[in-house]
Amino acid sequence: MTGDSSLPLDRIHRVSYIRDRTTFAGNCTVGALTATGCKQHQQLGTQFRQRYVNNGFLPSSFDPSLVYVRSTDVPRTKESLQCNLGTFFPTVQPRRNGGLPVIDIHMMESSAETLLAQSSHCPKISYLLSQTHSSKAWQDYHATLTQLRARLCDISGIPDSAFPGYTVYTDGVACRLADGLPMPKGMTPADYELLSEVQVRELEMEWGSDEMVTLALGLGAGEIVTNFDEKLKGRLGYKLMFYSAHDSTVAPLQFAFGIWRHNFPDFATSIALELYTNATGDAFVRTVYSGREIVPDPCPSPMCPYDIWRRYVTRIVPADYQKACQLPTARLQPEGAAPASQTKVASSLLETA
């Protein structure tokens, strides 16, 4: 809810779901951020503080003129962001008119969100997924998983007709393990390893093409490129643009940025894109994936010349998104860098627990 941020705040309201009136027993909604998830983001925020505050790039307190905060309009991503910022910036610069400090979280309506694939207003996404699922490669691969699927249904006590899919099943087990709970009774580490392999393989088959990445996250990637362009032209004051999103955001962006390494994004995964310039005005991008420096596919070194990085990323930025989303008319027919001296801005993408 938005309102007049100048009004004095003298109380805190807390949402409390009625116990046992949710999908599962307890007082949490499906997909809610757990206490473990919050701790993971607090740890990530501490790492960000060490990287961007302790070296003097950003001030110790949160400054809204230097840090832009963005999230999808999903409770989990907003909560993850708050947990992260609590350790990234333990203090916030006071408001001029007094009262509690306010951090604006910039969002879009879900129907217009550029950090998530939107099949509802981009019908070609559903069309291409359908094409993939009906392809011989997909069918042949899943024919090899018949025994695994039957075993998973037996372990969970669900009929084959209710099988949620390998990615959803894997996510469920991953949540249990992250919270220190045992695997479902009857499941072995080998089962989980195979499940994880299937999750990666499906992701590559569904979302690994440039066309799918363009439709899914091309607009979001384009926003990041535009931010960097504006910073280099001296028209952007922010030094850090912070995004809180989803594994379904991070995974396609790994393809977009040329850093896909056959690993499904874990909880609290982060991508940091750091823009540098040297004394002669040359620009470079350094990519850090969950704290580890990584060399994107088109780049000669970790400090990637900006023109090379930009040219590679803009291949998936649509010139006309609506046109790119149109269904085909025949769809009914069968078928080496210099050293850098100053960080200008760091765009961080944060995947939530």
Tab-separated table of C-alpha atoms in Angstrom:
chain	number	residue	atom	x	y	z
A	1	MET	CA	0.000	0.000	0.000
A	2	THR	CA	1.252	3.474	-0.828
A	3	GLY	CA	0.519	6.609	1.124
A	4	ASP	CA	1.869	9.874	2.445
A	5	SER	CA	5.358	9.020	3.708
A	6	SER	CA	5.453	12.325	5.591
A	7	LEU	CA	2.859	11.135	8.087
A	8	PRO	CA	4.270	10.171	11.500
A	9	LEU	CA	4.522	6.462	12.229
A	10	ASP	CA	3.742	5.395	15.776
A	11	ARG	CA	2.928	1.720	15.296
A	12	ILE	CA	3.855	-1.385	13.322
A	13	HIS	CA	1.268	-3.658	11.726
A	14	ARG	CA	2.087	-7.324	11.318
A	15	VAL	CA	0.382	-9.779	8.971
A	16	SER	CA	-0.473	-13.060	10.709
A	17	TYR	CA	-2.079	-15.867	8.735
A	18	ILE	CA	-4.684	-17.856	10.640
A	19	ARG	CA	-3.158	-21.149	11.733
A	20	ASP	CA	-4.218	-24.222	9.752
A	21	ARG	CA	-6.334	-22.132	7.372
A	22	THR	CA	-3.595	-22.153	4.736
A	23	THR	CA	-2.811	-24.668	1.974
A	24	PHE	CA	-0.589	-26.652	4.319
A	25	ALA	CA	-0.836	-27.022	8.081
A	26	GLY	CA	0.681	-24.140	10.020
A	27	ASN	CA	0.538	-20.370	9.559
A	28	CYS	CA	2.663	-19.862	6.431
A	29	THR	CA	1.479	-19.411	2.867
A	30	VAL	CA	2.809	-21.439	-0.050
A	31	GLY	CA	6.120	-19.967	-1.189
A	32	ALA	CA	6.638	-17.853	1.935
A	33	LEU	CA	10.150	-16.858	2.935
A	34	THR	CA	11.302	-18.999	5.855
A	35	ALA	CA	13.507	-17.937	8.756
A	36	THR	CA	16.311	-19.899	7.096
A	37	GLY	CA	15.745	-17.978	3.872
A	38	CYS	CA	15.944	-14.669	5.723
A	39	LYS	CA	19.249	-15.724	7.308
A	40	GLN	CA	20.625	-16.621	3.886
A	41	HIS	CA	19.856	-13.119	2.652
A	42	GLN	CA	21.276	-11.541	5.771
A	43	GLN	CA	24.513	-13.404	5.058
A	44	LEU	CA	24.371	-12.206	1.458
A	45	GLY	CA	23.808	-8.638	2.644
A	46	THR	CA	26.883	-8.909	4.862
A	47	GLN	CA	28.904	-10.042	1.856
A	48	PHE	CA	27.606	-7.119	-0.199
A	49	ARG	CA	28.525	-4.717	2.589
A	50	GLN	CA	32.065	-6.063	2.639
A	51	ARG	CA	32.265	-5.699	-1.116
A	52	TYR	CA	30.633	-2.300	-1.676
A	53	VAL	CA	30.661	-0.417	1.642
A	54	ASN	CA	33.849	-1.435	3.411
A	55	ASN	CA	35.914	-0.449	0.369
A	56	GLY	CA	34.386	3.039	0.335
A	57	PHE	CA	32.331	2.652	-2.852
A	58	LEU	CA	29.080	3.296	-0.957
A	59	PRO	CA	28.453	5.158	2.315
A	60	SER	CA	27.832	3.214	5.502
A	61	SER	CA	24.177	4.252	5.730
A	62	PHE	CA	21.570	3.639	3.052
A	63	ASP	CA	21.320	6.693	0.805
A	64	PRO	CA	18.307	6.682	-1.564
A	65	SER	CA	20.069	9.097	-3.908
A	66	LEU	CA	22.807	6.497	-4.507
A	67	VAL	CA	20.987	3.172	-4.169
A	68	TYR	CA	17.945	2.196	-6.225
A	69	VAL	CA	15.902	-0.720	-4.892
A	70	ARG	CA	13.661	-2.840	-7.135
A	71	SER	CA	11.596	-5.974	-6.513
A	72	THR	CA	8.876	-8.017	-8.098
A	73	ASP	CA	5.534	-7.558	-6.342
A	74	VAL	CA	5.749	-10.898	-4.530
A	75	PRO	CA	5.866	-11.120	-0.706
A	76	ARG	CA	8.866	-13.465	-0.751
A	77	THR	CA	11.049	-11.205	-2.893
A	78	LYS	CA	10.163	-8.121	-0.871
A	79	GLU	CA	10.898	-9.948	2.378
A	80	SER	CA	14.194	-11.253	0.983
A	81	LEU	CA	15.139	-7.709	0.037
A	82	GLN	CA	14.404	-6.439	3.531
A	83	CYS	CA	16.474	-9.193	5.137
A	84	ASN	CA	19.347	-8.414	2.787
A	85	LEU	CA	19.282	-4.650	3.265
A	86	GLY	CA	19.162	-5.080	7.033
A	87	THR	CA	22.781	-6.254	7.023
A	88	PHE	CA	23.901	-4.518	3.820
A	89	PHE	CA	22.871	-1.162	5.336
A	90	PRO	CA	22.151	-1.525	9.075
A	91	THR	CA	21.401	2.199	9.225
A	92	VAL	CA	19.435	4.489	6.920
A	93	GLN	CA	20.009	8.205	6.449
A	94	PRO	CA	17.353	10.109	8.453
A	95	ARG	CA	14.505	11.888	6.714
A	96	ARG	CA	14.708	15.642	6.521
A	97	ASN	CA	11.338	16.079	8.196
A	98	GLY	CA	12.081	13.528	10.906
A	99	GLY	CA	10.286	10.274	11.601
A	100	LEU	CA	11.264	6.756	10.664
A	101	PRO	CA	13.566	6.401	7.643
A	102	VAL	CA	11.828	5.120	4.507
A	103	ILE	CA	13.305	2.889	1.818
A	104	ASP	CA	11.236	2.905	-1.361
A	105	ILE	CA	10.959	-0.499	-3.034
A	106	HIS	CA	10.194	0.137	-6.693
A	107	MET	CA	7.844	-2.374	-8.303
A	108	MET	CA	5.617	-2.932	-11.304
A	109	GLU	CA	2.205	-4.506	-11.548
A	110	SER	CA	2.588	-8.237	-12.082
A	111	SER	CA	1.029	-8.024	-15.542
A	112	ALA	CA	3.740	-5.579	-16.671
A	113	GLU	CA	6.692	-7.077	-14.773
A	114	THR	CA	9.917	-7.211	-16.794
A	115	LEU	CA	11.769	-9.436	-14.317
A	116	LEU	CA	9.522	-12.444	-14.960
A	117	ALA	CA	8.438	-14.311	-18.068
A	118	GLN	CA	4.914	-13.145	-18.896
A	119	SER	CA	3.160	-15.775	-20.987
A	120	SER	CA	-0.181	-14.070	-20.251
A	121	HIS	CA	0.660	-11.134	-22.523
A	122	CYS	CA	3.360	-12.804	-24.598
A	123	PRO	CA	1.546	-15.790	-26.130
A	124	LYS	CA	4.611	-16.910	-28.034
A	125	ILE	CA	6.195	-18.057	-24.754
A	126	SER	CA	3.453	-20.637	-24.270
A	127	TYR	CA	3.617	-21.536	-27.938
A	128	LEU	CA	7.372	-22.194	-27.846
A	129	LEU	CA	7.081	-24.184	-24.611
A	130	SER	CA	4.385	-26.297	-26.242
A	131	GLN	CA	6.636	-26.850	-29.241
A	132	THR	CA	9.464	-27.942	-26.957
A	133	HIS	CA	7.257	-30.320	-24.961
A	134	SER	CA	5.977	-31.978	-28.117
A	135	SER	CA	9.398	-32.287	-29.713
A	136	LYS	CA	11.035	-35.668	-30.222
A	137	ALA	CA	14.045	-34.619	-28.122
A	138	TRP	CA	11.821	-33.785	-25.139
A	139	GLN	CA	9.712	-36.916	-25.501
A	140	ASP	CA	12.735	-39.188	-25.902
A	141	TYR	CA	14.447	-37.696	-22.873
A	142	HIS	CA	11.394	-38.049	-20.633
A	143	ALA	CA	10.868	-41.612	-21.799
A	144	THR	CA	14.119	-42.395	-19.984
A	145	LEU	CA	12.651	-40.996	-16.758
A	146	THR	CA	9.633	-43.285	-16.492
A	147	GLN	CA	11.037	-45.284	-13.583
A	148	LEU	CA	12.162	-42.151	-11.745
A	149	ARG	CA	8.720	-40.576	-12.072
A	150	ALA	CA	7.008	-43.733	-10.809
A	151	ARG	CA	9.416	-43.873	-7.865
A	152	LEU	CA	8.813	-40.223	-6.957
A	153	CYS	CA	5.048	-40.725	-7.076
A	154	ASP	CA	5.410	-43.776	-4.841
A	155	ILE	CA	7.582	-41.876	-2.350
A	156	SER	CA	5.111	-38.994	-2.192
A	157	GLY	CA	1.969	-41.102	-2.283
A	158	ILE	CA	0.527	-39.183	-5.224
A	159	PRO	CA	-0.957	-40.561	-8.455
A	160	ASP	CA	0.920	-40.060	-11.709
A	161	SER	CA	-1.839	-37.718	-12.893
A	162	ALA	CA	-1.032	-35.361	-9.987
A	163	PHE	CA	2.753	-35.359	-10.491
A	164	PRO	CA	3.751	-31.657	-10.186
A	165	GLY	CA	6.724	-31.803	-12.532
A	166	TYR	CA	10.405	-32.382	-11.850
A	167	THR	CA	11.310	-28.751	-11.149
A	168	VAL	CA	8.532	-28.263	-8.593
A	169	TYR	CA	9.373	-31.611	-6.987
A	170	THR	CA	13.071	-30.699	-6.810
A	171	ASP	CA	12.280	-27.311	-5.267
A	172	GLY	CA	10.236	-29.003	-2.564
A	173	VAL	CA	13.076	-31.306	-1.583
A	174	ALA	CA	15.578	-28.436	-1.751
A	175	CYS	CA	13.465	-26.445	0.725
A	176	ARG	CA	13.471	-29.365	3.155
A	177	LEU	CA	17.232	-29.748	2.959
A	178	ALA	CA	17.841	-26.005	3.342
A	179	ASP	CA	15.826	-26.018	6.569
A	180	GLY	CA	17.692	-29.017	7.955
A	181	LEU	CA	14.849	-31.460	7.400
A	182	PRO	CA	15.436	-34.972	6.079
A	183	MET	CA	14.616	-36.035	2.548
A	184	PRO	CA	11.176	-37.591	2.040
A	185	LYS	CA	11.095	-41.121	3.395
A	186	GLY	CA	12.431	-43.524	0.798
A	187	MET	CA	14.356	-40.933	-1.204
A	188	THR	CA	18.119	-41.380	-1.550
A	189	PRO	CA	20.873	-38.836	-2.291
A	190	ALA	CA	21.195	-40.486	-5.710
A	191	ASP	CA	17.502	-39.785	-6.364
A	192	TYR	CA	17.967	-36.124	-5.486
A	193	GLU	CA	21.099	-35.828	-7.619
A	194	LEU	CA	19.222	-37.244	-10.593
A	195	LEU	CA	16.288	-34.912	-9.907
A	196	SER	CA	18.640	-31.939	-9.953
A	197	GLU	CA	20.109	-33.096	-13.267
A	198	VAL	CA	16.627	-33.342	-14.765
A	199	GLN	CA	15.787	-29.844	-13.518
A	200	VAL	CA	18.839	-28.426	-15.292
A	201	ARG	CA	18.193	-30.378	-18.492
A	202	GLU	CA	14.578	-29.228	-18.662
A	203	LEU	CA	15.631	-25.632	-18.067
A	204	GLU	CA	18.142	-25.789	-20.908
A	205	MET	CA	15.610	-27.305	-23.299
A	206	GLU	CA	12.832	-24.867	-22.386
A	207	TRP	CA	14.672	-21.582	-21.867
A	208	GLY	CA	18.140	-21.982	-23.374
A	209	SER	CA	17.463	-20.436	-26.788
A	210	ASP	CA	18.057	-16.760	-27.527
A	211	GLU	CA	14.439	-16.435	-28.655
A	212	MET	CA	13.063	-17.682	-25.333
A	213	VAL	CA	15.449	-15.522	-23.325
A	214	THR	CA	14.394	-12.521	-25.416
A	215	LEU	CA	10.718	-13.136	-24.675
A	216	ALA	CA	11.266	-13.986	-21.007
A	217	LEU	CA	13.820	-11.433	-19.773
A	218	GLY	CA	14.829	-9.351	-22.772
A	219	LEU	CA	13.094	-6.248	-21.437
A	220	GLY	CA	14.655	-6.669	-17.995
A	221	ALA	CA	18.130	-7.137	-19.469
A	222	GLY	CA	17.531	-4.087	-21.613
A	223	GLU	CA	16.843	-2.005	-18.495
A	224	ILE	CA	20.232	-2.972	-17.077
A	225	VAL	CA	22.004	-2.066	-20.328
A	226	THR	CA	20.201	1.276	-20.389
A	227	ASN	CA	21.263	1.968	-16.791
A	228	PHE	CA	24.895	1.366	-17.696
A	229	ASP	CA	24.624	3.523	-20.840
A	230	GLU	CA	23.113	6.353	-18.825
A	231	LYS	CA	25.797	6.042	-16.128
A	232	LEU	CA	28.572	6.286	-18.686
A	233	LYS	CA	26.931	9.401	-20.142
A	234	GLY	CA	26.789	10.969	-16.671
A	235	ARG	CA	22.993	11.010	-16.589
A	236	LEU	CA	22.434	8.496	-13.787
A	237	GLY	CA	23.152	9.381	-10.174
A	238	TYR	CA	22.688	5.933	-8.672
A	239	LYS	CA	25.829	3.957	-7.865
A	240	LEU	CA	23.993	0.719	-7.071
A	241	MET	CA	20.802	-0.643	-8.587
A	242	PHE	CA	19.564	-3.546	-6.508
A	243	TYR	CA	17.045	-6.076	-7.826
A	244	SER	CA	15.201	-8.769	-5.883
A	245	ALA	CA	13.645	-11.430	-8.077
A	246	HIS	CA	13.389	-15.203	-8.609
A	247	ASP	CA	15.292	-18.275	-9.752
A	248	SER	CA	13.145	-18.042	-12.883
A	249	THR	CA	14.686	-14.587	-13.359
A	250	VAL	CA	18.285	-15.503	-12.644
A	251	ALA	CA	18.334	-18.642	-14.811
A	252	PRO	CA	17.357	-16.948	-18.121
A	253	LEU	CA	19.694	-14.054	-17.314
A	254	GLN	CA	22.544	-16.536	-17.004
A	255	PHE	CA	21.901	-17.370	-20.657
A	256	ALA	CA	21.512	-13.677	-21.491
A	257	PHE	CA	24.807	-12.680	-19.859
A	258	GLY	CA	26.734	-15.695	-21.151
A	259	ILE	CA	27.354	-17.183	-17.699
A	260	TRP	CA	25.245	-20.348	-17.826
A	261	ARG	CA	27.337	-23.140	-16.266
A	262	HIS	CA	24.727	-25.916	-16.014
A	263	ASN	CA	23.786	-25.095	-12.426
A	264	PHE	CA	20.233	-24.263	-11.418
A	265	PRO	CA	20.201	-21.104	-9.257
A	266	ASP	CA	20.299	-21.949	-5.568
A	267	PHE	CA	18.519	-20.026	-2.825
A	268	ALA	CA	19.920	-16.503	-2.363
A	269	THR	CA	21.905	-16.684	-5.583
A	270	SER	CA	23.182	-13.308	-6.770
A	271	ILE	CA	24.512	-11.833	-9.987
A	272	ALA	CA	26.556	-8.653	-9.624
A	273	LEU	CA	27.385	-6.675	-12.752
A	274	GLU	CA	30.018	-4.061	-11.979
A	275	LEU	CA	30.744	-1.212	-14.382
A	276	TYR	CA	34.280	0.221	-14.400
A	277	THR	CA	36.144	2.918	-16.280
A	278	ASN	CA	39.890	3.483	-16.522
A	279	ALA	CA	41.946	6.656	-16.791
A	280	THR	CA	41.488	6.845	-20.561
A	281	GLY	CA	37.699	6.510	-20.343
A	282	ASP	CA	37.435	2.898	-21.485
A	283	ALA	CA	34.570	0.999	-19.845
A	284	PHE	CA	34.463	-2.599	-18.615
A	285	VAL	CA	31.986	-4.951	-16.958
A	286	ARG	CA	32.981	-7.433	-14.278
A	287	THR	CA	30.542	-10.247	-13.472
A	288	VAL	CA	30.371	-11.857	-10.040
A	289	TYR	CA	28.089	-14.865	-9.589
A	290	SER	CA	27.309	-15.628	-5.926
A	291	GLY	CA	30.601	-14.137	-4.809
A	292	ARG	CA	32.706	-15.786	-7.505
A	293	GLU	CA	34.192	-13.858	-10.410
A	294	ILE	CA	33.149	-15.400	-13.714
A	295	VAL	CA	34.179	-14.739	-17.314
A	296	PRO	CA	31.151	-14.411	-19.628
A	297	ASP	CA	31.272	-16.458	-22.824
A	298	PRO	CA	32.027	-13.577	-25.222
A	299	CYS	CA	34.628	-11.924	-23.001
A	300	PRO	CA	38.420	-12.300	-23.152
A	301	SER	CA	38.898	-11.767	-19.404
A	302	PRO	CA	36.993	-11.013	-16.188
A	303	MET	CA	37.201	-7.286	-16.970
A	304	CYS	CA	35.121	-7.449	-20.140
A	305	PRO	CA	35.306	-4.482	-22.546
A	306	TYR	CA	31.925	-2.785	-22.362
A	307	ASP	CA	31.308	-2.784	-26.095
A	308	ILE	CA	31.804	-6.571	-26.234
A	309	TRP	CA	29.579	-7.164	-23.218
A	310	ARG	CA	26.906	-4.765	-24.462
A	311	ARG	CA	26.826	-6.207	-27.965
A	312	TYR	CA	26.395	-9.716	-26.564
A	313	VAL	CA	23.605	-8.829	-24.135
A	314	THR	CA	21.645	-6.651	-26.556
A	315	ARG	CA	21.273	-9.627	-28.904
A	316	ILE	CA	18.365	-10.685	-26.657
A	317	VAL	CA	16.884	-7.210	-26.101
A	318	PRO	CA	13.833	-6.972	-28.372
A	319	ALA	CA	13.509	-3.953	-30.641
A	320	ASP	CA	9.734	-4.501	-30.693
A	321	TYR	CA	8.539	-6.725	-27.858
A	322	GLN	CA	4.924	-6.897	-29.000
A	323	LYS	CA	5.990	-7.988	-32.458
A	324	ALA	CA	8.399	-10.565	-31.013
A	325	CYS	CA	5.541	-12.020	-28.962
A	326	GLN	CA	3.232	-12.531	-31.919
A	327	LEU	CA	2.410	-16.118	-32.817
A	328	PRO	CA	3.634	-17.399	-36.183
A	329	THR	CA	0.941	-17.237	-38.842
A	330	ALA	CA	1.376	-20.931	-39.709
A	331	ARG	CA	1.118	-22.098	-36.093
A	332	LEU	CA	-1.854	-24.371	-36.802
A	333	GLN	CA	0.109	-26.450	-39.281
A	334	PRO	CA	2.024	-29.460	-37.844
A	335	GLU	CA	5.344	-29.385	-37.329
A	336	GLY	CA	41.806	-8.678	-23.135
A	337	ALA	CA	41.061	-5.828	-20.862
A	338	ALA	CA	42.944	-2.797	-19.495
A	339	PRO	CA	42.924	-2.306	-15.715
A	340	ALA	CA	40.028	-0.296	-14.354
A	341	SER	CA	40.238	2.334	-11.676
A	342	GLN	CA	36.720	3.290	-10.588
A	343	THR	CA	33.473	1.427	-10.130
A	344	LYS	CA	30.612	3.435	-11.598
A	345	VAL	CA	27.614	1.270	-10.715
A	346	ALA	CA	26.888	-2.327	-9.719
A	347	SER	CA	23.639	-3.979	-10.762
A	348	SER	CA	22.839	-6.868	-8.441
A	349	LEU	CA	20.184	-9.468	-9.186
A	350	LEU	CA	19.013	-11.398	-6.181
A	351	GLU	CA	17.199	-14.724	-6.258
A	352	THR	CA	14.960	-15.434	-3.323
A	353	ALA	CA	14.477	-18.384	-0.994
